[in-house]
Amino acid sequence: MSKTKNVSKPPAGGTSRREQLRQQQAQAAREHKIRTWTTIGIAGVVLALIVGAVIWGITNSSTGTPSTASRNVATQDYALVIGEQDAPVTISIYQDYMCPYCGQFERANRDDLEALVADGTAKVELHLMNFLDPQSQGTNFSTRSANALVTVANAEPEYAMAFNAAIYDNQPGEGTSGLSDDELVALARGVGVSDAVSATFADLANADFVNGSNAAAYAAGIKSTPTVKINGEDFTGSQIFTAGALKSAVENAAG
C-alpha cells in the first residue's frame, strides 16, 4: 500500500500475490460459518473513553443470533477497541475491505482473535481504511463497506463483527466495482442487522469517520494492509496468514 500508488501489497516477507489469492480462494471455500465479534461504540474526532459492553459469540444460523459474554470496551483514535481494557496485549489491525490480503488475514485468524479476547489475553483495535477506493471502478467500495460497518456498530453493535466477517467471506476482487449497496444490505440482514439500520447504508453518514480513520493510519506511518501490531510491534510476513501463529505470538507477549 502506498499513498501514491493506491494499491494493496503483502506484508514484507509474504508470498506472491498470485499465491496469496490462490490460498484466499481455497480458504474461503472452506468457510461455512460466520463468527461474531461485536462491540459497542465508535471513536470520535477527539480521544474518548467509554465504558460499555462487547458481545462476541458464534453465529450458527442465517439470522446471526449471537451468544453473548460481557466485555469492557473503549473507543478512541478512530478505532474500534474490543476487549477487556486491562488486557495485557493489544492487537492493532489496519484493514481495507478491498484488500485481498486483509480478507485472507481475517479468515485465517478469526477464531484465534475471538479466543484471545474471550479469555482476556488481548484486546483488539480495528482501524478502518479506504485508500483502495480508486481500485473499485468509481464505486468507492472501501468507504461504502467501512461506513456500513460503522453504521452497524453504532446502532446494533451486537452484529458489527459478524458483519465484518460476512464482508470478508464475500469479499470482491481488487479492481472490481465491489459489492453494491444492496449486496451490503443483504449481508448485514443475513447476520441479523435490522432493516431500519441497513436501509441507511447508502446515506454514508459515517463516511467522515472512515476518512478520519484512514488519515490517522497514514499519520501513524501505516504503509501496507493488513498491518498488524502486537503491543505496538509489527507482526509481519507470511505467518500472519497462518492460523495459530498470531495466537502464539500474542500468548508469548502476554508472558
CSV table of C-alpha atoms in Angstrom, one decimal:
chain,number,residue,atom,x,y,z
A,1,MET,CA,0.0,0.0,0.0
A,2,SER,CA,1.2,3.5,-0.6
A,3,LYS,CA,-0.5,6.9,-0.7
A,4,THR,CA,0.7,7.5,-4.2
A,5,LYS,CA,0.0,4.1,-5.9
A,6,ASN,CA,-3.2,3.3,-4.1
A,7,VAL,CA,-2.7,-0.4,-4.3
A,8,SER,CA,-2.5,-3.1,-1.7
A,9,LYS,CA,0.6,-5.2,-1.2
A,10,PRO,CA,1.5,-8.1,1.0
A,11,PRO,CA,3.5,-7.6,4.2
A,12,ALA,CA,7.3,-7.9,3.9
A,13,GLY,CA,8.3,-11.5,3.7
A,14,GLY,CA,4.9,-12.6,2.3
A,15,THR,CA,4.3,-14.8,-0.6
A,16,SER,CA,3.4,-13.7,-4.1
A,17,ARG,CA,0.1,-12.0,-4.9
A,18,ARG,CA,-1.0,-14.9,-7.1
A,19,GLU,CA,-0.2,-17.4,-4.4
A,20,GLN,CA,-1.9,-15.3,-1.7
A,21,LEU,CA,-5.1,-15.1,-3.8
A,22,ARG,CA,-5.0,-18.8,-4.5
A,23,GLN,CA,-4.7,-19.5,-0.8
A,24,GLN,CA,-7.5,-17.0,-0.1
A,25,GLN,CA,-9.9,-18.7,-2.6
A,26,ALA,CA,-9.1,-22.1,-1.2
A,27,GLN,CA,-9.7,-21.0,2.4
A,28,ALA,CA,-12.9,-19.1,1.5
A,29,ALA,CA,-14.3,-22.3,0.1
A,30,ARG,CA,-13.8,-24.0,3.4
A,31,GLU,CA,-15.5,-21.2,5.3
A,32,HIS,CA,-19.1,-22.1,6.2
A,33,LYS,CA,-19.8,-20.3,9.4
A,34,ILE,CA,-19.8,-16.7,10.3
A,35,ARG,CA,-18.3,-15.8,13.6
A,36,THR,CA,-19.5,-12.8,15.5
A,37,TRP,CA,-17.2,-10.3,17.1
A,38,THR,CA,-19.2,-7.3,18.4
A,39,THR,CA,-18.6,-4.1,20.2
A,40,ILE,CA,-20.4,-1.1,21.4
A,41,GLY,CA,-19.4,2.4,20.2
A,42,ILE,CA,-17.3,4.2,17.6
A,43,ALA,CA,-14.4,6.6,18.1
A,44,GLY,CA,-15.0,10.3,17.8
A,45,VAL,CA,-12.7,13.0,16.4
A,46,VAL,CA,-11.1,13.6,19.8
A,47,LEU,CA,-9.9,11.0,22.2
A,48,ALA,CA,-12.8,9.5,24.1
A,49,LEU,CA,-13.1,6.7,26.6
A,50,ILE,CA,-16.5,5.0,27.0
A,51,VAL,CA,-17.2,2.0,29.2
A,52,GLY,CA,-19.7,-0.3,27.7
A,53,ALA,CA,-20.1,-3.9,26.6
A,54,VAL,CA,-18.9,-6.1,23.9
A,55,ILE,CA,-20.6,-9.3,22.7
A,56,TRP,CA,-18.5,-11.9,21.0
A,57,GLY,CA,-20.0,-15.2,20.1
A,58,ILE,CA,-20.6,-17.7,17.3
A,59,THR,CA,-23.3,-17.4,14.7
A,60,ASN,CA,-24.7,-20.7,13.5
A,61,SER,CA,-27.7,-19.5,11.6
A,62,SER,CA,-28.7,-17.1,8.9
A,63,THR,CA,-30.3,-14.8,11.4
A,64,GLY,CA,-27.0,-14.2,13.1
A,65,THR,CA,-28.3,-14.6,16.7
A,66,PRO,CA,-25.1,-14.3,18.8
A,67,SER,CA,-24.2,-16.0,22.0
A,68,THR,CA,-23.1,-13.3,24.5
A,69,ALA,CA,-20.4,-12.6,27.0
A,70,SER,CA,-19.8,-9.2,28.7
A,71,ARG,CA,-16.7,-7.3,27.9
A,72,ASN,CA,-15.5,-3.8,28.6
A,73,VAL,CA,-14.9,-1.6,25.6
A,74,ALA,CA,-13.3,1.7,25.0
A,75,THR,CA,-13.4,3.7,21.8
A,76,GLN,CA,-10.6,6.1,20.8
A,77,ASP,CA,-8.4,7.4,18.0
A,78,TYR,CA,-10.8,6.4,15.2
A,79,ALA,CA,-10.6,2.7,16.2
A,80,LEU,CA,-13.0,0.1,17.4
A,81,VAL,CA,-11.4,-1.2,20.6
A,82,ILE,CA,-12.7,-4.6,21.6
A,83,GLY,CA,-12.0,-6.5,24.8
A,84,GLU,CA,-11.0,-6.0,28.4
A,85,GLN,CA,-9.3,-2.7,28.9
A,86,ASP,CA,-6.7,-4.2,31.2
A,87,ALA,CA,-5.8,-7.0,28.8
A,88,PRO,CA,-2.0,-7.4,28.8
A,89,VAL,CA,-1.8,-7.4,25.0
A,90,THR,CA,-3.2,-5.0,22.4
A,91,ILE,CA,-3.6,-6.3,18.8
A,92,SER,CA,-3.9,-3.4,16.3
A,93,ILE,CA,-5.3,-4.3,12.8
A,94,TYR,CA,-5.3,-1.9,9.9
A,95,GLN,CA,-7.6,-3.1,7.1
A,96,ASP,CA,-9.3,-2.0,3.8
A,97,TYR,CA,-12.2,-4.2,2.7
A,98,MET,CA,-10.9,-4.1,-0.9
A,99,CYS,CA,-7.5,-5.5,0.1
A,100,PRO,CA,-7.4,-9.3,-0.6
A,101,TYR,CA,-4.6,-9.8,2.0
A,102,CYS,CA,-6.9,-8.3,4.7
A,103,GLY,CA,-9.5,-10.9,3.9
A,104,GLN,CA,-7.0,-13.7,4.0
A,105,PHE,CA,-5.7,-12.5,7.4
A,106,GLU,CA,-9.2,-12.1,8.8
A,107,ARG,CA,-10.3,-15.6,7.8
A,108,ALA,CA,-7.1,-17.2,9.0
A,109,ASN,CA,-7.2,-15.6,12.4
A,110,ARG,CA,-10.9,-15.1,13.1
A,111,ASP,CA,-11.2,-17.9,15.6
A,112,ASP,CA,-7.9,-17.1,17.4
A,113,LEU,CA,-8.8,-13.5,17.8
A,114,GLU,CA,-12.2,-14.5,19.3
A,115,ALA,CA,-10.5,-16.8,21.8
A,116,LEU,CA,-7.8,-14.2,22.8
A,117,VAL,CA,-10.4,-11.6,23.5
A,118,ALA,CA,-12.8,-14.0,25.2
A,119,ASP,CA,-10.2,-15.2,27.7
A,120,GLY,CA,-8.9,-11.7,28.4
A,121,THR,CA,-5.5,-12.2,26.9
A,122,ALA,CA,-5.8,-9.4,24.4
A,123,LYS,CA,-7.9,-6.5,23.2
A,124,VAL,CA,-8.2,-5.6,19.5
A,125,GLU,CA,-8.0,-2.2,17.9
A,126,LEU,CA,-9.7,-2.3,14.5
A,127,HIS,CA,-8.7,0.6,12.2
A,128,LEU,CA,-10.8,1.0,9.0
A,129,MET,CA,-9.1,2.4,5.9
A,130,ASN,CA,-10.4,3.4,2.4
A,131,PHE,CA,-7.2,4.1,0.4
A,132,LEU,CA,-8.2,1.5,-2.1
A,133,ASP,CA,-11.3,3.4,-3.2
A,134,PRO,CA,-9.6,4.2,-6.6
A,135,GLN,CA,-9.4,0.4,-7.2
A,136,SER,CA,-13.2,-0.1,-7.2
A,137,GLN,CA,-14.1,1.4,-10.6
A,138,GLY,CA,-15.5,4.6,-9.2
A,139,THR,CA,-17.9,3.0,-6.6
A,140,ASN,CA,-15.8,3.8,-3.6
A,141,PHE,CA,-16.3,0.3,-2.2
A,142,SER,CA,-13.8,0.7,0.6
A,143,THR,CA,-15.6,3.7,2.0
A,144,ARG,CA,-19.1,2.3,1.5
A,145,SER,CA,-18.3,-1.0,3.2
A,146,ALA,CA,-16.4,0.6,6.1
A,147,ASN,CA,-19.3,3.1,6.5
A,148,ALA,CA,-21.7,0.2,6.7
A,149,LEU,CA,-19.7,-1.4,9.5
A,150,VAL,CA,-19.6,1.8,11.5
A,151,THR,CA,-23.3,2.2,11.0
A,152,VAL,CA,-24.0,-1.2,12.4
A,153,ALA,CA,-21.5,-0.8,15.3
A,154,ASN,CA,-23.2,2.5,16.3
A,155,ALA,CA,-26.8,1.2,16.0
A,156,GLU,CA,-26.7,-2.6,16.6
A,157,PRO,CA,-23.2,-3.4,17.9
A,158,GLU,CA,-24.0,-7.0,18.7
A,159,TYR,CA,-23.9,-7.7,14.9
A,160,ALA,CA,-20.9,-5.5,14.0
A,161,MET,CA,-18.2,-8.1,13.8
A,162,ALA,CA,-20.5,-10.8,12.3
A,163,PHE,CA,-21.0,-8.2,9.6
A,164,ASN,CA,-17.2,-7.7,9.3
A,165,ALA,CA,-16.8,-11.4,8.8
A,166,ALA,CA,-19.6,-11.6,6.3
A,167,ILE,CA,-18.0,-8.9,4.1
A,168,TYR,CA,-14.7,-10.8,4.1
A,169,ASP,CA,-16.4,-14.1,3.4
A,170,ASN,CA,-18.0,-12.4,0.3
A,171,GLN,CA,-15.0,-10.1,-0.5
A,172,PRO,CA,-14.9,-8.8,-4.1
A,173,GLY,CA,-11.6,-8.8,-6.0
A,174,GLU,CA,-9.4,-5.8,-6.0
A,175,GLY,CA,-10.0,-3.7,-9.1
A,176,THR,CA,-13.7,-4.7,-9.4
A,177,SER,CA,-16.6,-2.5,-8.7
A,178,GLY,CA,-17.0,-4.3,-5.3
A,179,LEU,CA,-20.3,-5.1,-3.6
A,180,SER,CA,-23.2,-2.9,-4.3
A,181,ASP,CA,-25.1,-1.2,-1.6
A,182,ASP,CA,-27.9,-3.7,-2.0
A,183,GLU,CA,-25.4,-6.5,-1.5
A,184,LEU,CA,-24.0,-5.0,1.6
A,185,VAL,CA,-27.6,-4.6,2.9
A,186,ALA,CA,-28.3,-8.3,2.2
A,187,LEU,CA,-25.1,-9.4,4.0
A,188,ALA,CA,-26.0,-7.2,7.0
A,189,ARG,CA,-29.5,-8.6,7.2
A,190,GLY,CA,-28.2,-12.1,6.8
A,191,VAL,CA,-26.3,-11.8,10.2
A,192,GLY,CA,-29.3,-10.1,12.0
A,193,VAL,CA,-29.0,-6.4,11.3
A,194,SER,CA,-32.4,-4.8,11.2
A,195,ASP,CA,-34.0,-3.4,8.0
A,196,ALA,CA,-34.1,0.0,9.6
A,197,VAL,CA,-30.4,0.2,10.2
A,198,SER,CA,-29.2,-1.5,6.9
A,199,ALA,CA,-31.5,0.8,4.9
A,200,THR,CA,-29.3,3.8,5.9
A,201,PHE,CA,-26.1,2.4,4.5
A,202,ALA,CA,-26.4,4.4,1.3
A,203,ASP,CA,-26.6,7.7,3.3
A,204,LEU,CA,-22.9,7.4,4.1
A,205,ALA,CA,-23.5,9.1,7.4
A,206,ASN,CA,-20.2,7.7,8.8
A,207,ALA,CA,-18.0,8.4,5.7
A,208,ASP,CA,-16.2,11.2,7.6
A,209,PHE,CA,-15.3,8.7,10.4
A,210,VAL,CA,-13.9,6.4,7.7
A,211,ASN,CA,-11.9,9.3,6.1
A,212,GLY,CA,-10.6,10.2,9.6
A,213,SER,CA,-9.6,6.7,10.3
A,214,ASN,CA,-7.7,6.4,7.1
A,215,ALA,CA,-5.9,9.7,7.7
A,216,ALA,CA,-5.0,8.7,11.2
A,217,ALA,CA,-3.5,5.5,9.8
A,218,TYR,CA,-1.4,7.4,7.4
A,219,ALA,CA,-0.3,9.8,10.2
A,220,ALA,CA,0.8,6.7,12.2
A,221,GLY,CA,3.0,5.6,9.3
A,222,ILE,CA,1.0,2.7,8.0
A,223,LYS,CA,2.5,1.6,4.7
A,224,SER,CA,0.6,-1.6,3.8
A,225,THR,CA,-2.5,-3.6,4.6
A,226,PRO,CA,-3.1,-5.6,6.5
A,227,THR,CA,-0.8,-4.1,9.1
A,228,VAL,CA,-0.9,-6.0,12.4
A,229,LYS,CA,0.8,-4.9,15.5
A,230,ILE,CA,1.2,-6.7,18.9
A,231,ASN,CA,1.7,-4.2,21.7
A,232,GLY,CA,2.9,-1.7,19.0
A,233,GLU,CA,5.4,-4.1,17.4
A,234,ASP,CA,4.8,-5.2,13.8
A,235,PHE,CA,3.7,-8.8,13.3
A,236,THR,CA,4.8,-9.4,9.7
A,237,GLY,CA,5.5,-11.9,7.0
A,238,SER,CA,3.5,-14.8,5.7
A,239,GLN,CA,2.9,-16.0,9.2
A,240,ILE,CA,0.1,-13.5,9.5
A,241,PHE,CA,-1.9,-15.7,7.1
A,242,THR,CA,-1.3,-18.9,9.1
A,243,ALA,CA,-3.8,-19.9,11.7
A,244,GLY,CA,-2.2,-20.2,15.1
A,245,ALA,CA,0.9,-18.0,14.5
A,246,LEU,CA,-0.8,-14.8,15.7
A,247,LYS,CA,-2.2,-16.5,18.8
A,248,SER,CA,1.2,-18.0,19.7
A,249,ALA,CA,2.8,-14.5,19.3
A,250,VAL,CA,0.2,-12.9,21.5
A,251,GLU,CA,0.4,-15.5,24.2
A,252,ASN,CA,4.2,-15.1,24.2
A,253,ALA,CA,3.7,-11.3,24.6
A,254,ALA,CA,1.3,-11.8,27.4
A,255,GLY,CA,4.0,-13.7,29.3
